[in-house]
Each structure stands twice: as structure tokens, then as C-alpha cells.
Coordinates of C-alpha atoms in Angstrom, one line a residue:
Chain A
X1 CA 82.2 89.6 127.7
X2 CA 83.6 88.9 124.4
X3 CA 81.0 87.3 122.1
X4 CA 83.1 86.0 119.5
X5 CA 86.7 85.4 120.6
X6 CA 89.6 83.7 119.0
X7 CA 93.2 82.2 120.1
X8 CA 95.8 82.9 119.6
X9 CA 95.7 86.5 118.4
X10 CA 99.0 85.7 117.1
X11 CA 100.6 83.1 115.5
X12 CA 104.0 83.2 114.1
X13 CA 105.2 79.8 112.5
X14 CA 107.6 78.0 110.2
X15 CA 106.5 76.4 106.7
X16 CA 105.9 72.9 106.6
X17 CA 104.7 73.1 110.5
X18 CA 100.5 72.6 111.7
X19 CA 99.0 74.8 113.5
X20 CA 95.3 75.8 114.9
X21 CA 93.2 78.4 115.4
X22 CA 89.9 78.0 118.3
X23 CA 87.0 80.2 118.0
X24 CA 84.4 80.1 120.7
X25 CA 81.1 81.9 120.4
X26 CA 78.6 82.5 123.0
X27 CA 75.8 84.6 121.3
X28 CA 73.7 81.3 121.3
X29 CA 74.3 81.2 117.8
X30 CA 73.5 78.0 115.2
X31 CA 76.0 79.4 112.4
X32 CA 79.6 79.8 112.3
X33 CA 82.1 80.6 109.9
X34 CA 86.0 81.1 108.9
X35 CA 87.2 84.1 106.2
X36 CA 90.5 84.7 105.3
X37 CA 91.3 88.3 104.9
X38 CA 94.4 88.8 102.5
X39 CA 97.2 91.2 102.7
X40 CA 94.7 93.7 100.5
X41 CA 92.4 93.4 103.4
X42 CA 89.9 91.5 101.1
X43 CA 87.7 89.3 103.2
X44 CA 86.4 86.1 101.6
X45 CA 84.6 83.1 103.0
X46 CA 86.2 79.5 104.3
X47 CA 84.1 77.8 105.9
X48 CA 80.9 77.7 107.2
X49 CA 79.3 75.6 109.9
X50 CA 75.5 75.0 110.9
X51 CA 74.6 73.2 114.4
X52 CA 78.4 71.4 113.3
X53 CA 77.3 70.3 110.2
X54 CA 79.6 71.6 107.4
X55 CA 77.5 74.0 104.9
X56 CA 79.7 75.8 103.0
X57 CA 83.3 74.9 101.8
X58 CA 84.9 76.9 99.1
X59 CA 87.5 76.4 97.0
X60 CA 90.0 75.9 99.9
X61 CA 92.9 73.6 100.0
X62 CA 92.6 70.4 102.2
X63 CA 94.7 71.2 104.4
X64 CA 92.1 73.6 105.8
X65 CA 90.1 71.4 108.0
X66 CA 87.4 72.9 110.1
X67 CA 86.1 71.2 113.1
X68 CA 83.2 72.2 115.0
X69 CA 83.0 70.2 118.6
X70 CA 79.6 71.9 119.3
X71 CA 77.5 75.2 117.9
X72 CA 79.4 77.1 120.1
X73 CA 83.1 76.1 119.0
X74 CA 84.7 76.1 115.3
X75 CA 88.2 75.6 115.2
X76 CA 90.6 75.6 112.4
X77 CA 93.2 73.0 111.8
X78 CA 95.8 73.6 109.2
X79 CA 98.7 71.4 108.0
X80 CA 102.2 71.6 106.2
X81 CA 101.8 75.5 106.6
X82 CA 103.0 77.6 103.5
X83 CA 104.4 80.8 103.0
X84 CA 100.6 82.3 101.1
X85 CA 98.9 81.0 104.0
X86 CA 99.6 83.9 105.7
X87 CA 96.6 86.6 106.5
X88 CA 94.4 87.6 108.9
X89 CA 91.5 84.4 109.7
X90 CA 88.6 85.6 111.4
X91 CA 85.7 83.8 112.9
X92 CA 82.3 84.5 112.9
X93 CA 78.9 83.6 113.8
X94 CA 75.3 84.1 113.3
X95 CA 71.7 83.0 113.7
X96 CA 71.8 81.7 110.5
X97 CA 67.9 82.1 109.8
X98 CA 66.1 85.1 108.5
X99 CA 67.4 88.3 108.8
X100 CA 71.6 86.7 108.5
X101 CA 74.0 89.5 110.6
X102 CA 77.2 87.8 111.3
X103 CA 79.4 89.1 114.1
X104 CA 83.2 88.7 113.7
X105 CA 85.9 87.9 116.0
X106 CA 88.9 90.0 116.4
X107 CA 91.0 87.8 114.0
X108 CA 94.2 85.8 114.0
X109 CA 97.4 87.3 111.9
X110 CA 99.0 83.9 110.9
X111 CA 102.5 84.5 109.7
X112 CA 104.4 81.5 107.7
X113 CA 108.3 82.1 107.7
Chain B
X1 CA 79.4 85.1 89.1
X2 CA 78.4 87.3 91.8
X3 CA 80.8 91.0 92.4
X4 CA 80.5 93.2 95.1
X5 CA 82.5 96.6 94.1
X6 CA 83.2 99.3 96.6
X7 CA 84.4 102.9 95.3
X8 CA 86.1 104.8 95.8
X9 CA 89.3 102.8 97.4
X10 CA 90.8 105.4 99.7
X11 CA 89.0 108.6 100.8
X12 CA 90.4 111.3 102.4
X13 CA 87.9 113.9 104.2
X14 CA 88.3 117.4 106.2
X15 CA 86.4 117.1 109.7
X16 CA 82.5 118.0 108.8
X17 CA 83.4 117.4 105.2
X18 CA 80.1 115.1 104.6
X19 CA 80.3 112.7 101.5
X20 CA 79.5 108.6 100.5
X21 CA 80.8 105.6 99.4
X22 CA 79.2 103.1 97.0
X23 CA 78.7 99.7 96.8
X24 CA 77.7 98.2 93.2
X25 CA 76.7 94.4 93.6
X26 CA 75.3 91.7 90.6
X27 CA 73.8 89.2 92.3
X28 CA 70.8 86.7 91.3
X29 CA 68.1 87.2 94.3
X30 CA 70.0 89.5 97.0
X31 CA 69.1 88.4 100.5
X32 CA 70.6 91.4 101.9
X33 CA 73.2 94.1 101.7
X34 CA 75.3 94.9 105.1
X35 CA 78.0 97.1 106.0
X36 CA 80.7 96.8 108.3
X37 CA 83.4 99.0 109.8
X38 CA 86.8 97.4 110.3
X39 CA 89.4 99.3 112.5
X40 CA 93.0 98.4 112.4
X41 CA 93.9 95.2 114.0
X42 CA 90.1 94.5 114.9
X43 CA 87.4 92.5 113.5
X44 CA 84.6 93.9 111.5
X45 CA 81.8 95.4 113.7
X46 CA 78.5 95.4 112.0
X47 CA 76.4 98.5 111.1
X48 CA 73.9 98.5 108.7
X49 CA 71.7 95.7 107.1
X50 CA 69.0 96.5 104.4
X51 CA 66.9 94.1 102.2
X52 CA 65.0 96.1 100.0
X53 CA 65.2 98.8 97.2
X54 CA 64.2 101.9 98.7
X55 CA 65.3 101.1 102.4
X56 CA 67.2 103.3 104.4
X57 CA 69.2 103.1 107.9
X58 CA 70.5 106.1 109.8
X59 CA 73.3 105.6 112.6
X60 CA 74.9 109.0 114.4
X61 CA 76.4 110.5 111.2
X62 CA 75.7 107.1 108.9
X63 CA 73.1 107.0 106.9
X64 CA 73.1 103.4 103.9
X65 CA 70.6 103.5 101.2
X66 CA 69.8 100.7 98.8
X67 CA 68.6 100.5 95.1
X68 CA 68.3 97.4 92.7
X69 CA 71.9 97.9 91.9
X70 CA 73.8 99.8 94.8
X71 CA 73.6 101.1 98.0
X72 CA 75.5 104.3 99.3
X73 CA 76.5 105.0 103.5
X74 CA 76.7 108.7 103.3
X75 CA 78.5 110.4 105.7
X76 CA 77.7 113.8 107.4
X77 CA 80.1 116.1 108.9
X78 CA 82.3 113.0 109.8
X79 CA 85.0 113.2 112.7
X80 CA 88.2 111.9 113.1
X81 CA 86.9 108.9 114.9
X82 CA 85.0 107.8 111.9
X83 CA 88.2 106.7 110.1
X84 CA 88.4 103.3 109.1
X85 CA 87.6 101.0 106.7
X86 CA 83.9 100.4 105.4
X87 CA 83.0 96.9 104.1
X88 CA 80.1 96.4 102.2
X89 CA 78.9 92.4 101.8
X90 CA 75.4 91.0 99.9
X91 CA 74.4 87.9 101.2
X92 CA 74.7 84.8 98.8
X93 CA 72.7 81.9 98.6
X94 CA 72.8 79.9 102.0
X95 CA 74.8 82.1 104.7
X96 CA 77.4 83.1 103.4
X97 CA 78.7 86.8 102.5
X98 CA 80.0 87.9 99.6
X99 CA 82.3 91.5 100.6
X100 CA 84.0 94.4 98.7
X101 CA 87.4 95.5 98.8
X102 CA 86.3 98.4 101.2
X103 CA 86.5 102.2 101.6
X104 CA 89.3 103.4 103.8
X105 CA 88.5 106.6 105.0
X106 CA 90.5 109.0 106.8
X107 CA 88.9 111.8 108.2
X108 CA 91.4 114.8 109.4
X109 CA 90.8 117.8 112.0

């Protein structure tokens, strides 16, 4: 049983085109979270998500929109796709109190054309 | 502004070769230090967490180590299955982690 999975693995798109990315969790977690890991395989943080309140949004451009149905679910809406949007997103989740270890998904390699 | 810095960038080890990899971090209160070990094409799969100077965690061949300023995941007499890459985050303020660029390290028979 996969605890945090994401769909599509892959997703191969044109530029200008919106697209999403689901990321279902069931540890029982409170926390979730979205990173964008560049073509230098640096991971930084999106998003994050706690009991589907919004509690962390970086410097990310708008169209990024999370959206979090329940604890369980964040998923990851993104419109008029450009070419620097592509990189690996990963999901992630945690208990979000005390002791903070955040398990990751297996990621989704979004390619803009 | 909090920096996490991983060195070296690439390591390249003989099998039983033992060494470590550091992670240097300025943050204002750390919460905690983890590392993680991303395979190609996979997630990263968490291994160590530590809170405080002086802490240590051992895992098979894996052992991290934490001071004010860095921690270290030494590796002893590592096999060709431990090659990947080793991220090292601090956790910020709220939940959220702050990582490296990573360690890749190939490890050759």
C-alpha cells in the first residue's frame, strides 16, 4: 500500500495548456505539501496544507493553485503552462506536530513543450 | 536568510571505502535536521532526524551526527546499493523544510 501516491507519474504537455496533478495520502496525516524539484535536483517547497487550510505559500506564481478537498487529498492545479515549469513536483505529508518527518511521494516529471 | 549547504556535490567511493558527507546550515532556532536518500526516478525516502547538538543515529552502514553548525552521515564500508543521492533539510519555522543540493554518491565494486 502506497502511503503517499501521486497521478500521473507522467505528464507531457504543450505551453499555454492546464494541467493537474492529485496526491492522495493515507498515513492519517494533518499536513501536506507540494515541492518542485528543478532540473539540478534541488528540492524547494510550494505549498503547504494543514487540515486544508493553506499554511505556507512561497513565492510561487498564481497560476500554482493548490487545493485540498480533505486532509487526505492535495492536488495541484496549474494554468497557461510554461516552458520553466517543467520539473519533477512531489507531494508530501506529515503529522505536522512535534517531531515534523515528512514522507514524499514518488513525484510527477511535468514536461512543457 | 536561512542556507542549507551540502558538500561535497558528487562522491565517488570503492566498495568498503567508508567516508561522510556534510551538511552546513544558518538557521535562527533549528527544529530539526533530517536526511533523506533519493534514488533515481523515486521520491525521497526518509532516514535520519536529529534535534540536538550532540545527537547521533545509526542505520546499517549510516551513521548522522549533529553539532550547532553541521551534521555529517558517515558512511562505513558502503556497497553498491548505497548509491544515490543524500538530501539533507533543517526544518524552518512552521512545517516546512528547507534542503540542500545533495550528495550523489556512487559507490563501485
Amino acid at each position: 500500500d502506497t502511503a503517499v501516491s501521486q497521478t500521473p507519474k507522467y505528464l507531457v504537455t504543450q505551453m499555454g495548456n492546464d494541467k493537474s496533478i492529485k496526491c492522495e495520502q493515507n498515513l492519517g496525516h494533518d499536513t501536506m505539501y507540494w515541492y518542485k524539484q528543478d532540473s539540478k535536483k534541488f528540492l524547494k517547497i510550494m505549498f503547504s496544507y494543514n487540515n486544508k487550510e493553506l499554511i505556507i505559500n512561497e513565492t510561487v506564481p498564481n497560476r500554482f493553485s493548490p487545493k485540498s478537498p480533505d486532509k487526505a487529498h492535495l492536488n495541484l492545479h496549474i494554468n497557461s503552462l510554461e516552458l520553466g515549469d517543467s520539473a519533477v513536483y512531489f507531494c508530501a505529508s506529515s503529522q505536522g506536530t512535534g517531531k515534523n518527518i515528512q514522507y514524499f511521494g514518488a513525484g510527477t516529471r511535468l514536461s512543457v513543450l | 536568510e536561512d542556507q542549507v549547504t551540502q558538500s561535497p556535490e558528487a562522491l565517488r567511493l570503492q566498495e568498503g571505502e567508508s567516508s561522510s558527507l556534510n551538511c552546513s546550515y544558518t538557521v535562527s532556532g533549528l527544529r530539526g535536521l533530517f536526511w533523506y536518500r533519493q534514488d533515481p526516478g523515486k521520491g525521497p525516502e526518509f532516514l535520519f532526524t536529529l534535534y540536538s547538538a550532540g545527537e547521533e543515529k545509526e542505520k546499517e552502514r549510516l551513521k548522522a551526527t549533529l553539532t550547532k553548525k553541521e551534521s555529517f552521515l558517515h558512511i562505513t564500508a558502503p556497497k553498491p546499493e548505497d548509491s544515490a543521492t543524500y538530501l539533507c533539510a533543517v526544518e524552518q519555522a512552521g512545517t516546512a523544510l528547507i534542503f540542500g543540493k545533495g550528495t550523489t554518491l556512487s559507490v563501485s565494486s
